[in-house]
mmCIF file of C-alpha atoms in Angstrom:
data_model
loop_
_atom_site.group_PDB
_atom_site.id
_atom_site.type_symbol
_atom_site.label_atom_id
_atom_site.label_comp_id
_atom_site.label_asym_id
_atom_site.label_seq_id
_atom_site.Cartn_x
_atom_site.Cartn_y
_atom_site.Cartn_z
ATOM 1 C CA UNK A 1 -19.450 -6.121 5.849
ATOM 2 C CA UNK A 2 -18.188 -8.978 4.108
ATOM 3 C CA UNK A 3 -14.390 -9.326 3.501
ATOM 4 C CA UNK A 4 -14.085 -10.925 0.130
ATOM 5 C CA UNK A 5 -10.041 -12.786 -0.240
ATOM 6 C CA UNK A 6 -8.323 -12.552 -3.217
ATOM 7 C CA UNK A 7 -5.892 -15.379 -3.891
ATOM 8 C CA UNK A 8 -5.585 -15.755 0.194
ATOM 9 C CA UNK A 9 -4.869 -12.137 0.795
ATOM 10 C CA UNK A 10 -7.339 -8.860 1.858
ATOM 11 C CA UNK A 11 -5.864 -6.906 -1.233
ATOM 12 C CA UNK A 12 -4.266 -6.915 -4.572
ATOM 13 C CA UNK A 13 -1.889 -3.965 -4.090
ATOM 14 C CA UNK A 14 0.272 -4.733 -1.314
ATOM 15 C CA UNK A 15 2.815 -6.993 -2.725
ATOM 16 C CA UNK A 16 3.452 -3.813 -5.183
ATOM 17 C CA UNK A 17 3.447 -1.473 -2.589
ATOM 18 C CA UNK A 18 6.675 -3.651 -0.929
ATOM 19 C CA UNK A 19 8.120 -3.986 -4.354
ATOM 20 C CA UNK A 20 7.895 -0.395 -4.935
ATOM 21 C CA UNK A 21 9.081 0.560 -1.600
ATOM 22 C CA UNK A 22 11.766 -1.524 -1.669
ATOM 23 C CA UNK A 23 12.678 -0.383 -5.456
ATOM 24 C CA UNK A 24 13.206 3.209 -3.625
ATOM 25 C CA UNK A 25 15.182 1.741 -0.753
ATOM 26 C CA UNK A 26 12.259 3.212 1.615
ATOM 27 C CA UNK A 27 11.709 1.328 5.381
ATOM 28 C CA UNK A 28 8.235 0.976 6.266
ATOM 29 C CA UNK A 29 8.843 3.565 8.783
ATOM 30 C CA UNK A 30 9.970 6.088 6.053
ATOM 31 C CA UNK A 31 6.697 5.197 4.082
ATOM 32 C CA UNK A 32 4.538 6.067 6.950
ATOM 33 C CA UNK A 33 6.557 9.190 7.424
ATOM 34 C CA UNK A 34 5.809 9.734 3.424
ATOM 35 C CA UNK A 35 2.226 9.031 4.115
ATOM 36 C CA UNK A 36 1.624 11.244 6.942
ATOM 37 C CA UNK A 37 3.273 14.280 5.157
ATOM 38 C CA UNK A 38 0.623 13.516 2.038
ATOM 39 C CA UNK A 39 -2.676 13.920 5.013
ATOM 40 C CA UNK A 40 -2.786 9.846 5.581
ATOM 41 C CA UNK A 41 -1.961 8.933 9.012
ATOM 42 C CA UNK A 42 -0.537 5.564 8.696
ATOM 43 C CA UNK A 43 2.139 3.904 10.957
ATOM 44 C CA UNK A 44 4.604 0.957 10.443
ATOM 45 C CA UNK A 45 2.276 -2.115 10.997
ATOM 46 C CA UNK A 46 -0.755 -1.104 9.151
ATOM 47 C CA UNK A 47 1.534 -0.672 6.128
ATOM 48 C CA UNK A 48 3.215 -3.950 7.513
ATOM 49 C CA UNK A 49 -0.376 -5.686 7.441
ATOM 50 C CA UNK A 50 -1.043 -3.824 4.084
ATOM 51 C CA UNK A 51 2.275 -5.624 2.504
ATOM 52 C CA UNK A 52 1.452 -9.128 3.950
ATOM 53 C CA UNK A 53 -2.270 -9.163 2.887
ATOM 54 C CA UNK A 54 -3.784 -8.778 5.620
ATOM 55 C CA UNK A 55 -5.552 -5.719 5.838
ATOM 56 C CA UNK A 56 -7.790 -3.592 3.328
ATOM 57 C CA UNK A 57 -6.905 -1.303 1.257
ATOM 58 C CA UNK A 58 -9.360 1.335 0.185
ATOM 59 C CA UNK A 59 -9.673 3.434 -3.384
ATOM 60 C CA UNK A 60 -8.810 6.013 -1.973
ATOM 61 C CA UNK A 61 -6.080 5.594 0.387
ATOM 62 C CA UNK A 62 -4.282 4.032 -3.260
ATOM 63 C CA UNK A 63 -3.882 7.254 -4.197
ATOM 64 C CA UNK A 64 -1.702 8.225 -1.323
ATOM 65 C CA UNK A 65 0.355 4.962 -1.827
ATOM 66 C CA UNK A 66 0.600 5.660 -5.527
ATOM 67 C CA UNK A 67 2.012 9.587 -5.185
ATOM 68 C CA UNK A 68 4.303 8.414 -2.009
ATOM 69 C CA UNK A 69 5.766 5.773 -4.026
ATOM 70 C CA UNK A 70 6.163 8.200 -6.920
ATOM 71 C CA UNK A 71 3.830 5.630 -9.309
ATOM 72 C CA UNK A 72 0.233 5.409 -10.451
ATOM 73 C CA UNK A 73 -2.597 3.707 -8.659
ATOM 74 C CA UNK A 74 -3.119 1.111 -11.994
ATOM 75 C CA UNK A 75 0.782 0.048 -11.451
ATOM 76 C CA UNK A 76 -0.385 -0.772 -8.054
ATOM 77 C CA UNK A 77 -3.285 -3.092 -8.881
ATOM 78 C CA UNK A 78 -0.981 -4.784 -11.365
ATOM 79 C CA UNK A 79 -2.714 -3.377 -13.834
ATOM 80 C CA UNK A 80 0.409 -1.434 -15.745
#
């Protein structure tokens, strides 16, 4: 499967996911905690990898992000 780069980075969504975090004073660690209550097991360095671009980020684990980070999965693409 081909991993197509957008402007240098494997998603769109995790510079908002920091931002957001970050906005809520939530660690990475407390994120992954968030996560992991929601059903998405997720630790501290795939959300780190997530944040910095370097990793994928599915449809449908958005959602997830988007109701841990009390937002909506169009604020996330940039698209709100």
């Amino acid at each position: 499967m081909k991993i197509y780069q957008y402007h240098d980075r494997c998603n769109c969504s995790g510079i908002r996911i920091r931002q957001r975090r970050e906005e809520l004073g939530l660690s990475q660690e407390q994120l992954a905690a968030r996560l992991q209550l929601y059903g998405l097991e997720m630790g501290q360095k795939t959300i780190s990898r997530i944040e910095t671009g370097l990793r994928v980020v599915p449809d449908y684990e958005l959602l997830w992000f988007a109701r841990a980070l009390e937002t909506t999965s169009g604020w996330l693409l940039g698209e709100e």
